[in-house]
Short mmCIF file of C-alpha atoms in Angstrom, two decimals:
data_model
loop_
_atom_site.label_atom_id
_atom_site.label_comp_id
_atom_site.label_asym_id
_atom_site.label_seq_id
_atom_site.Cartn_x
_atom_site.Cartn_y
_atom_site.Cartn_z
CA UNK L 1 102.05 65.43 -83.20
CA UNK L 2 100.13 68.43 -83.88
CA UNK L 3 102.19 71.75 -84.63
CA UNK L 4 101.93 75.47 -83.93
CA UNK L 5 103.86 78.38 -85.97
CA UNK L 6 102.52 81.75 -83.10
CA UNK L 7 103.31 85.63 -83.29
CA UNK L 8 104.04 85.28 -86.97
CA UNK L 9 104.31 87.02 -90.03
CA UNK L 10 101.77 85.01 -92.09
CA UNK L 11 101.30 85.56 -96.21
CA UNK L 12 98.39 82.68 -96.91
CA UNK L 13 98.63 84.24 -100.16
CA UNK L 14 94.84 83.95 -100.54
CA UNK L 15 94.04 87.70 -100.16
CA UNK L 16 92.44 89.70 -103.84
CA UNK L 17 95.06 92.37 -104.75
CA UNK L 18 93.30 94.93 -102.96
CA UNK L 19 93.44 93.07 -99.62
CA UNK L 20 95.78 93.01 -96.55
CA UNK L 21 98.63 90.49 -97.72
CA UNK L 22 100.08 89.60 -94.37
CA UNK L 23 99.33 89.84 -90.74
CA UNK L 24 100.45 88.98 -87.17
CA UNK L 25 98.62 85.34 -85.84
CA UNK L 26 99.51 81.75 -86.09
CA UNK L 27 99.24 78.54 -88.41
CA UNK L 28 98.27 75.33 -86.91
CA UNK L 29 98.98 72.30 -88.29
CA UNK L 30 97.53 68.67 -87.77
CA UNK L 31 98.38 65.74 -89.37
CA UNK L 32 98.99 66.59 -92.79
CA UNK L 33 96.64 69.11 -93.16
CA UNK L 34 96.71 72.76 -92.58
CA UNK L 35 94.22 73.28 -89.70
CA UNK L 36 94.13 76.63 -88.31
CA UNK L 37 95.18 79.96 -89.97
CA UNK L 38 94.03 83.06 -87.82
CA UNK L 39 94.86 86.47 -86.18
CA UNK L 40 93.22 85.66 -83.83
CA UNK L 41 94.97 84.81 -80.15
CA UNK L 42 92.17 82.65 -79.00
CA UNK L 43 91.93 81.02 -81.93
CA UNK L 44 95.57 79.81 -80.72
CA UNK L 45 94.84 79.03 -77.60
CA UNK L 46 92.06 76.25 -78.81
CA UNK L 47 94.08 74.81 -81.15
CA UNK L 48 96.12 74.74 -77.90
CA UNK L 49 93.84 73.00 -76.21
CA UNK L 50 92.24 70.50 -78.75
CA UNK L 51 95.80 69.34 -79.38
CA UNK L 52 97.46 68.30 -76.01
CA UNK L 53 102.18 67.78 -76.19
CA UNK L 54 102.00 70.31 -79.64
CA UNK L 55 104.83 71.36 -80.54
CA UNK L 56 104.96 75.08 -80.80
CA UNK L 57 107.32 77.40 -82.92
CA UNK L 58 108.06 81.11 -81.96
CA UNK L 59 107.78 82.68 -85.06
CA UNK L 60 109.14 86.80 -83.79
CA UNK L 61 110.84 88.49 -86.58
CA UNK L 62 109.95 85.25 -88.79
CA UNK L 63 107.58 84.84 -91.78
CA UNK L 64 105.72 81.51 -92.53
CA UNK L 65 104.20 81.57 -96.05
CA UNK L 66 103.46 78.23 -98.64
CA UNK L 67 106.17 76.45 -99.89
CA UNK L 68 107.67 77.44 -103.62
CA UNK L 69 107.10 74.68 -106.84
CA UNK L 70 109.85 74.53 -109.18
CA UNK L 71 107.34 73.59 -111.93
CA UNK L 72 110.61 72.36 -114.32
CA UNK L 73 113.96 70.80 -113.25
CA UNK L 74 115.82 68.61 -114.59
CA UNK L 75 117.39 68.05 -110.76
CA UNK L 76 119.66 64.84 -110.83
CA UNK L 77 121.90 67.44 -113.14
CA UNK L 78 123.63 68.87 -110.05
CA UNK L 79 125.85 66.82 -112.09
CA UNK L 80 127.33 68.37 -114.21
CA UNK L 81 126.83 72.10 -113.02
CA UNK L 82 128.84 74.78 -113.95
CA UNK L 83 130.61 72.02 -116.57
CA UNK L 84 130.22 73.24 -119.85
CA UNK L 85 128.36 77.30 -119.95
CA UNK L 86 129.30 80.16 -121.83
CA UNK L 87 127.74 78.05 -125.66
CA UNK L 88 124.94 78.02 -127.89
CA UNK L 89 122.59 75.74 -127.22
CA UNK L 90 122.14 73.10 -129.23
CA UNK L 91 126.79 73.01 -129.21
CA UNK L 92 125.98 72.41 -125.34
CA UNK L 93 123.47 69.57 -125.85
CA UNK L 94 125.22 67.81 -128.02
CA UNK L 95 129.35 67.96 -127.41
CA UNK L 96 128.42 67.92 -124.38
CA UNK L 97 124.85 67.45 -122.12
CA UNK L 98 124.51 64.66 -124.19
CA UNK L 99 127.71 62.40 -124.17
CA UNK L 100 128.22 63.09 -119.96
CA UNK L 101 124.39 62.00 -119.75
CA UNK L 102 125.60 58.42 -121.52
CA UNK L 103 128.36 57.27 -119.50
CA UNK L 104 125.63 58.08 -116.51
CA UNK L 105 124.26 55.32 -114.13
CA UNK L 106 120.72 54.55 -112.87
CA UNK L 107 122.77 55.27 -109.59
CA UNK L 108 124.85 58.07 -111.07
CA UNK L 109 121.54 60.02 -111.81
CA UNK L 110 119.52 58.99 -108.05
CA UNK L 111 122.86 61.37 -106.40
CA UNK L 112 122.97 64.25 -109.05
CA UNK L 113 118.49 64.15 -107.84
CA UNK L 114 119.81 63.70 -104.34
CA UNK L 115 121.92 66.69 -104.29
CA UNK L 116 118.95 68.53 -105.97
CA UNK L 117 116.41 68.06 -103.34
CA UNK L 118 118.90 69.18 -100.52
CA UNK L 119 119.12 72.54 -102.74
CA UNK L 120 116.03 72.78 -103.17
CA UNK L 121 114.30 71.98 -99.56
CA UNK L 122 117.03 74.27 -97.99
CA UNK L 123 115.35 77.38 -100.41
CA UNK L 124 112.34 76.77 -99.51
CA UNK L 125 111.57 75.01 -102.41
CA UNK L 126 108.50 71.96 -100.87
CA UNK L 127 107.68 70.27 -104.02
CA UNK L 128 108.99 70.07 -107.58
CA UNK L 129 108.53 69.03 -111.00
CA UNK L 130 111.30 67.24 -112.92
CA UNK L 131 112.47 65.98 -116.30
CA UNK L 132 114.73 63.43 -116.36
CA UNK L 133 116.56 59.55 -116.92
CA UNK L 134 116.16 56.95 -114.65
CA UNK L 135 113.08 58.37 -112.34
CA UNK L 136 112.13 55.37 -111.20
CA UNK L 137 115.25 55.16 -109.21
CA UNK L 138 114.48 58.65 -107.74
CA UNK L 139 111.00 57.79 -106.57
CA UNK L 140 112.54 56.46 -103.01
CA UNK L 141 115.24 58.74 -102.89
CA UNK L 142 112.03 62.37 -103.03
CA UNK L 143 110.24 60.06 -100.80
CA UNK L 144 113.42 59.26 -97.79
CA UNK L 145 113.63 63.68 -98.66
CA UNK L 146 109.90 63.78 -97.81
CA UNK L 147 109.67 66.86 -100.60
CA UNK L 148 106.93 66.95 -103.28
CA UNK L 149 107.90 65.74 -106.15
CA UNK L 150 105.86 64.86 -109.85
CA UNK L 151 109.08 62.73 -111.72
CA UNK L 152 108.73 63.36 -115.15
CA UNK L 153 110.65 60.61 -117.16
CA UNK L 154 112.12 61.59 -120.26
CA UNK L 155 111.82 60.21 -123.63
CA UNK L 156 113.55 61.03 -127.40
CA UNK L 157 112.44 58.67 -130.30
CA UNK L 158 116.46 56.71 -129.80
CA UNK L 159 115.00 55.58 -126.35
CA UNK L 160 110.95 55.11 -125.98
CA UNK L 161 111.01 51.56 -126.21
CA UNK L 162 113.79 51.83 -122.93
CA UNK L 163 111.85 54.31 -120.98
CA UNK L 164 108.16 53.36 -121.75
CA UNK L 165 108.29 50.37 -119.15
CA UNK L 166 110.30 52.42 -116.26
CA UNK L 167 107.18 55.15 -116.48
CA UNK L 168 105.23 52.05 -115.49
CA UNK L 169 107.97 50.77 -112.39
CA UNK L 170 107.62 54.25 -111.79
CA UNK L 171 103.92 54.25 -111.28
CA UNK L 172 104.56 51.61 -109.22
CA UNK L 173 106.85 52.51 -107.27
CA UNK L 174 104.60 55.77 -106.57
CA UNK L 175 101.27 54.44 -106.29
CA UNK L 176 100.88 53.98 -102.09
CA UNK L 177 102.85 57.51 -101.34
CA UNK L 178 101.19 60.76 -101.08
CA UNK L 179 104.25 62.85 -102.15
CA UNK L 180 105.21 61.51 -105.28
CA UNK L 181 103.31 61.73 -109.08
CA UNK L 182 104.43 60.27 -112.31
CA UNK L 183 105.16 62.06 -115.46
CA UNK L 184 104.87 61.02 -118.88
CA UNK L 185 108.09 63.34 -120.77
CA UNK L 186 108.82 64.05 -124.13
CA UNK L 187 111.55 66.11 -125.06
CA UNK L 188 110.48 68.15 -127.33
CA UNK L 189 108.39 68.08 -130.42
CA UNK L 190 111.92 68.31 -132.53
CA UNK L 191 113.22 65.46 -131.02
CA UNK L 192 110.82 62.44 -130.67
CA UNK L 193 108.31 62.39 -133.48
CA UNK L 194 104.29 62.75 -133.77
CA UNK L 195 104.02 58.89 -133.53
CA UNK L 196 106.35 58.55 -130.35
CA UNK L 197 104.32 61.62 -128.87
CA UNK L 198 100.74 60.53 -129.46
CA UNK L 199 101.81 57.21 -127.64
CA UNK L 200 103.83 59.13 -124.84
CA UNK L 201 99.68 61.33 -124.25
CA UNK L 202 97.72 57.71 -124.86
CA UNK L 203 100.16 56.49 -121.74
CA UNK L 204 99.66 59.52 -119.98
CA UNK L 205 95.47 59.41 -121.10
CA UNK L 206 95.40 55.15 -119.48
CA UNK L 207 97.60 55.82 -116.33
CA UNK L 208 95.70 59.32 -115.55
CA UNK L 209 99.82 61.29 -115.28
CA UNK L 210 100.43 64.43 -116.11
CA UNK L 211 102.24 65.33 -119.37
CA UNK L 212 105.55 67.40 -119.72
CA UNK L 213 107.39 69.42 -122.38
CA UNK L 214 109.37 71.65 -123.79
CA UNK L 215 107.80 73.81 -125.62
CA UNK L 216 109.35 76.83 -128.77
CA UNK L 217 112.11 77.05 -125.86
CA UNK L 218 113.74 78.62 -129.40
CA UNK L 219 114.12 79.79 -132.89
CA UNK L 220 116.27 76.91 -134.75
CA UNK L 221 113.18 74.98 -132.53
CA UNK L 222 110.84 77.18 -134.29
CA UNK L 223 111.89 76.74 -137.70
CA UNK L 224 113.00 73.11 -137.37
CA UNK L 225 109.12 72.03 -136.17
CA UNK L 226 107.95 74.37 -138.89
CA UNK L 227 110.19 73.14 -141.77
CA UNK L 228 108.51 69.51 -140.65
CA UNK L 229 105.83 69.98 -140.36
CA UNK L 230 104.37 73.49 -141.69
CA UNK L 231 103.17 74.25 -137.90
CA UNK L 232 104.56 76.08 -135.23
CA UNK L 233 105.68 73.76 -131.99
CA UNK L 234 102.34 74.96 -129.69
CA UNK L 235 99.70 73.85 -133.48
CA UNK L 236 102.04 70.37 -134.00
CA UNK L 237 101.44 69.33 -130.58
CA UNK L 238 97.76 70.25 -130.43
CA UNK L 239 97.35 68.72 -133.82
CA UNK L 240 98.47 65.77 -131.83
CA UNK L 241 95.64 65.88 -129.15
CA UNK L 242 98.99 66.51 -126.36
CA UNK L 243 98.10 69.83 -125.25
CA UNK L 244 95.56 69.27 -122.66
CA UNK L 245 94.40 69.92 -118.72
CA UNK L 246 97.08 67.87 -117.52
CA UNK L 247 100.36 69.47 -120.15
CA UNK L 248 103.22 71.33 -118.93
CA UNK L 249 104.69 73.06 -121.72
CA UNK L 250 107.95 74.07 -120.18
CA UNK L 251 109.78 77.48 -122.00
CA UNK L 252 107.17 78.74 -124.65
CA UNK L 253 109.51 81.56 -125.23
CA UNK L 254 109.05 82.22 -129.31
CA UNK L 255 104.85 81.49 -129.60
CA UNK L 256 102.62 83.82 -131.71
CA UNK L 257 99.48 85.42 -130.57
CA UNK L 258 97.53 82.35 -132.12
CA UNK L 259 99.89 80.59 -129.92
CA UNK L 260 98.87 81.88 -127.08
CA UNK L 261 95.25 81.68 -127.46
CA UNK L 262 95.70 77.72 -128.47
CA UNK L 263 97.21 77.66 -124.65
CA UNK L 264 95.02 79.25 -122.85
CA UNK L 265 91.75 77.18 -124.72
CA UNK L 266 93.73 73.92 -124.46
CA UNK L 267 94.24 74.87 -120.44
CA UNK L 268 98.04 74.34 -120.58
CA UNK L 269 100.02 75.52 -117.87
CA UNK L 270 103.44 77.07 -119.04
CA UNK L 271 106.59 76.71 -116.94
CA UNK L 272 108.78 79.94 -117.96
CA UNK L 273 112.34 79.48 -116.65
CA UNK L 274 114.14 83.00 -117.36
CA UNK L 275 117.32 82.33 -116.06
CA UNK L 276 118.04 79.85 -118.41
CA UNK L 277 116.31 80.87 -120.91
CA UNK L 278 118.49 83.99 -120.20
CA UNK L 279 121.87 82.13 -119.73
CA UNK L 280 121.42 80.27 -123.06
CA UNK L 281 120.26 83.07 -124.92
CA UNK L 282 116.84 81.79 -126.20
CA UNK L 283 115.18 84.95 -125.66
CA UNK L 284 111.92 86.22 -123.29
CA UNK L 285 108.60 84.20 -122.77
CA UNK L 286 105.91 87.02 -122.70
CA UNK L 287 104.79 86.11 -119.91
CA UNK L 288 102.39 89.24 -119.14
CA UNK L 289 100.63 88.42 -122.75
CA UNK L 290 100.07 85.26 -122.00
CA UNK L 291 98.68 85.87 -117.82
CA UNK L 292 96.68 88.68 -119.70
CA UNK L 293 95.28 86.01 -121.80
CA UNK L 294 94.01 83.13 -119.09
CA UNK L 295 97.02 81.10 -119.61
CA UNK L 296 98.14 79.64 -116.16
CA UNK L 297 102.02 80.87 -115.84
CA UNK L 298 104.54 79.34 -113.74
CA UNK L 299 108.43 79.90 -112.81
CA UNK L 300 110.98 76.95 -112.77
CA UNK L 301 115.03 77.01 -112.59
CA UNK L 302 115.44 74.52 -115.17
CA UNK L 303 118.29 72.95 -114.73
CA UNK L 304 120.95 73.34 -112.17
CA UNK L 305 123.45 73.19 -115.37
CA UNK L 306 121.73 76.02 -117.67
CA UNK L 307 120.70 78.34 -114.95
CA UNK L 308 123.49 76.87 -113.08
CA UNK L 309 121.25 76.41 -109.77
CA UNK L 310 117.86 75.35 -107.91
CA UNK L 311 117.57 78.95 -106.70
CA UNK L 312 113.40 80.26 -106.83
CA UNK L 313 114.28 83.46 -105.19
CA UNK L 314 116.61 84.38 -107.86
CA UNK L 315 114.28 83.02 -110.58
CA UNK L 316 111.34 85.18 -109.33
CA UNK L 317 113.26 88.83 -109.06
CA UNK L 318 114.79 87.76 -112.59
CA UNK L 319 110.96 87.23 -113.70
CA UNK L 320 109.36 89.86 -112.57
CA UNK L 321 112.36 92.51 -113.89
CA UNK L 322 112.69 90.63 -117.00
CA UNK L 323 109.04 91.18 -117.59
CA UNK L 324 108.98 94.69 -116.79
CA UNK L 325 112.68 95.44 -119.23
CA UNK L 326 111.05 93.31 -122.19
CA UNK L 327 107.52 95.31 -122.31
CA UNK L 328 108.78 99.29 -121.13
CA UNK L 329 106.19 98.65 -118.19
CA UNK L 330 107.39 99.13 -114.70
CA UNK L 331 103.97 97.97 -114.07
CA UNK L 332 104.37 94.42 -115.51
CA UNK L 333 103.81 91.11 -113.15
CA UNK L 334 103.92 92.84 -110.17
CA UNK L 335 105.70 90.78 -106.75
CA UNK L 336 102.38 89.86 -105.83
CA UNK L 337 101.57 87.90 -109.10
CA UNK L 338 105.18 86.88 -109.44
CA UNK L 339 104.34 85.04 -106.21
CA UNK L 340 101.57 83.84 -107.46
CA UNK L 341 103.15 82.61 -110.51
CA UNK L 342 105.52 80.19 -107.22
CA UNK L 343 103.01 79.28 -105.13
CA UNK L 344 98.88 78.40 -106.37
CA UNK L 345 99.21 78.52 -110.24
CA UNK L 346 102.38 76.09 -109.54
CA UNK L 347 99.61 73.48 -107.32
CA UNK L 348 98.09 73.79 -110.09
CA UNK L 349 100.63 73.13 -112.78
CA UNK L 350 101.14 69.94 -110.25
CA UNK L 351 97.64 68.68 -110.80
CA UNK L 352 96.24 70.15 -106.97
CA UNK L 353 92.90 71.16 -106.95
CA UNK L 354 91.78 75.07 -106.31
CA UNK L 355 93.01 75.45 -102.17
CA UNK L 356 94.88 72.32 -101.40
CA UNK L 357 98.54 73.31 -102.23
CA UNK L 358 100.43 77.02 -102.17
CA UNK L 359 98.35 79.20 -100.43
CA UNK L 360 97.73 78.84 -96.26
CA UNK L 361 94.32 77.79 -95.36
CA UNK L 362 92.36 75.33 -93.28
CA UNK L 363 92.01 72.00 -95.13
CA UNK L 364 95.25 72.93 -97.34
CA UNK L 365 98.51 70.68 -97.68
CA UNK L 366 101.16 71.76 -94.64
CA UNK L 367 103.38 72.42 -97.05
CA UNK L 368 104.73 75.53 -95.88
CA UNK L 369 108.09 78.04 -95.20
CA UNK L 370 109.70 79.84 -92.10
CA UNK L 371 111.12 82.84 -93.87
CA UNK L 372 114.38 84.82 -91.44
CA UNK L 373 113.09 88.30 -92.06
CA UNK L 374 115.73 89.57 -89.42
CA UNK L 375 118.26 90.14 -92.63
CA UNK L 376 119.22 93.82 -93.10
CA UNK L 377 118.59 92.91 -96.89
CA UNK L 378 115.07 92.37 -95.17
CA UNK L 379 114.74 95.76 -93.40
CA UNK L 380 112.77 97.85 -92.84
CA UNK L 381 109.62 95.53 -93.84
CA UNK L 382 107.95 97.61 -95.75
CA UNK L 383 105.74 95.42 -97.55
CA UNK L 384 106.56 92.18 -97.01
CA UNK L 385 105.36 90.24 -100.33
CA UNK L 386 107.62 93.17 -102.21
CA UNK L 387 110.57 92.21 -100.08
CA UNK L 388 110.82 88.61 -100.97
CA UNK L 389 110.73 88.50 -104.62
CA UNK L 390 112.64 91.45 -104.58
CA UNK L 391 115.22 91.51 -101.78
CA UNK L 392 114.95 87.41 -100.55
CA UNK L 393 117.46 84.51 -100.52
CA UNK L 394 117.43 80.72 -100.53
CA UNK L 395 118.71 81.22 -97.25
CA UNK L 396 116.49 83.50 -95.35
CA UNK L 397 114.58 80.57 -95.60
CA UNK L 398 114.78 78.21 -91.72
CA UNK L 399 112.58 75.53 -91.35
CA UNK L 400 110.66 73.89 -94.67
CA UNK L 401 107.39 71.74 -93.42
CA UNK L 402 106.29 69.03 -96.07
CA UNK L 403 102.61 67.88 -95.89
CA UNK L 404 103.23 67.80 -91.86
CA UNK L 405 106.77 67.22 -91.23
CA UNK L 406 109.15 69.23 -90.41
CA UNK L 407 112.07 68.89 -93.17
CA UNK L 408 113.54 71.31 -93.27
CA UNK L 409 114.69 73.10 -89.19
CA UNK L 410 117.66 75.90 -88.11
CA UNK L 411 119.14 75.28 -91.93
CA UNK L 412 119.03 72.06 -91.43
CA UNK L 413 118.10 68.19 -93.00
CA UNK L 414 117.83 65.76 -90.52
CA UNK L 415 119.71 62.36 -92.08
CA UNK L 416 121.72 64.37 -94.90
CA UNK L 417 125.54 65.13 -94.00
CA UNK L 418 126.27 67.21 -96.66
CA UNK L 419 130.29 66.81 -96.74
CA UNK L 420 129.26 62.63 -97.02
CA UNK L 421 126.65 63.68 -99.89
CA UNK L 422 129.65 66.31 -101.56
CA UNK L 423 132.13 63.95 -101.82
CA UNK L 424 130.14 61.26 -103.26
CA UNK L 425 129.22 63.83 -106.07
CA UNK L 426 132.89 64.27 -106.68
CA UNK L 427 133.33 61.03 -107.32
CA UNK L 428 130.52 60.64 -109.46
CA UNK L 429 131.94 63.53 -111.33
CA UNK L 430 135.57 62.40 -111.67
CA UNK L 431 134.71 58.94 -112.47
CA UNK L 432 131.66 59.43 -115.26
CA UNK L 433 134.54 61.73 -116.63
CA UNK L 434 137.51 58.66 -116.66
CA UNK L 435 134.81 56.71 -118.72
CA UNK L 436 133.85 59.48 -121.58
#
């Protein structure tokens, strides 16, 4: 069935910085693609005539825009939300996070993934890039809930021989999907040896997969990599041939000017995780400088126990404010550019071609959200983009469509019993704590 979103404030994210950001008009969807984006009522009438029986959604007081893309998270870590806070990164990992994960079953990971996806969908995230374990068990969860995802199979030196077959299984399970892609995800250059980083790179090349890894997240990581390999994390990965246009580097906080030039030259996508970096006191990524030098930068939440949520609206606001504060320049990372990091740039990170995702244009994938503007914190609408980035909240998202299918309507996800989901998550956490 075709769908027409009419009488909407439309934010297509396609105009130049100088052009108009929004217009009042309609967005028509046929199949899994956007078939109409127009301020012309006669065009809307023609769409109605061409699609008898379509569903029309009156969007008066609403804004229609591309869905948000979260380019780095560990969604299944919802089960560890607020379990271990206010700790240095290495102690946090070694004493709390990794011991908990050692007791998780594949079913626990699938459950945590379900909770994470529900949170993201209700907040307007239509696509996400994940890095975690047992991703072959999560393909079905993604398919059932209707979101779009890149599932990165995370490995260390200690478990690579266990994970590599899981990558093959995940690739097989996702082969017929138009919304799920698989990626190779070595944890980082300080937890994975050069030999195993190369094994991951070769596997990604063989199957045409994306590759993601944590890069230069902390000063400790930079020190460890320099001591072992005589290079920065970026330089070390570059020597190994890991950095390509199909690579997503999460964090990239402690990067040199030379590192930034390498990231730009190799076409690497950087996933900026401002709130997680702030909470763990990792530092401030030089986003404004990376953008100036031509690096593709995106915004992401990181995991829900280092953030502690999966709210991309908070992340956008923080990313913009943090760059202004860190650079001393109030013009750094303006609202429209920040929003682009979470839409069109995020689509590039997922391997989509220009204009295929992250924008509202005819022929693009129909991944879009409807935001309720009739909220006190979003009125008056002097500048819709500034309102979204600086004032927007996850709870403002009313309707979510992915691939032409409405997966959230009136803030409800069909087929999801939220109280039951919360109860199952609590039971799993209680069992894992007892097992420890």
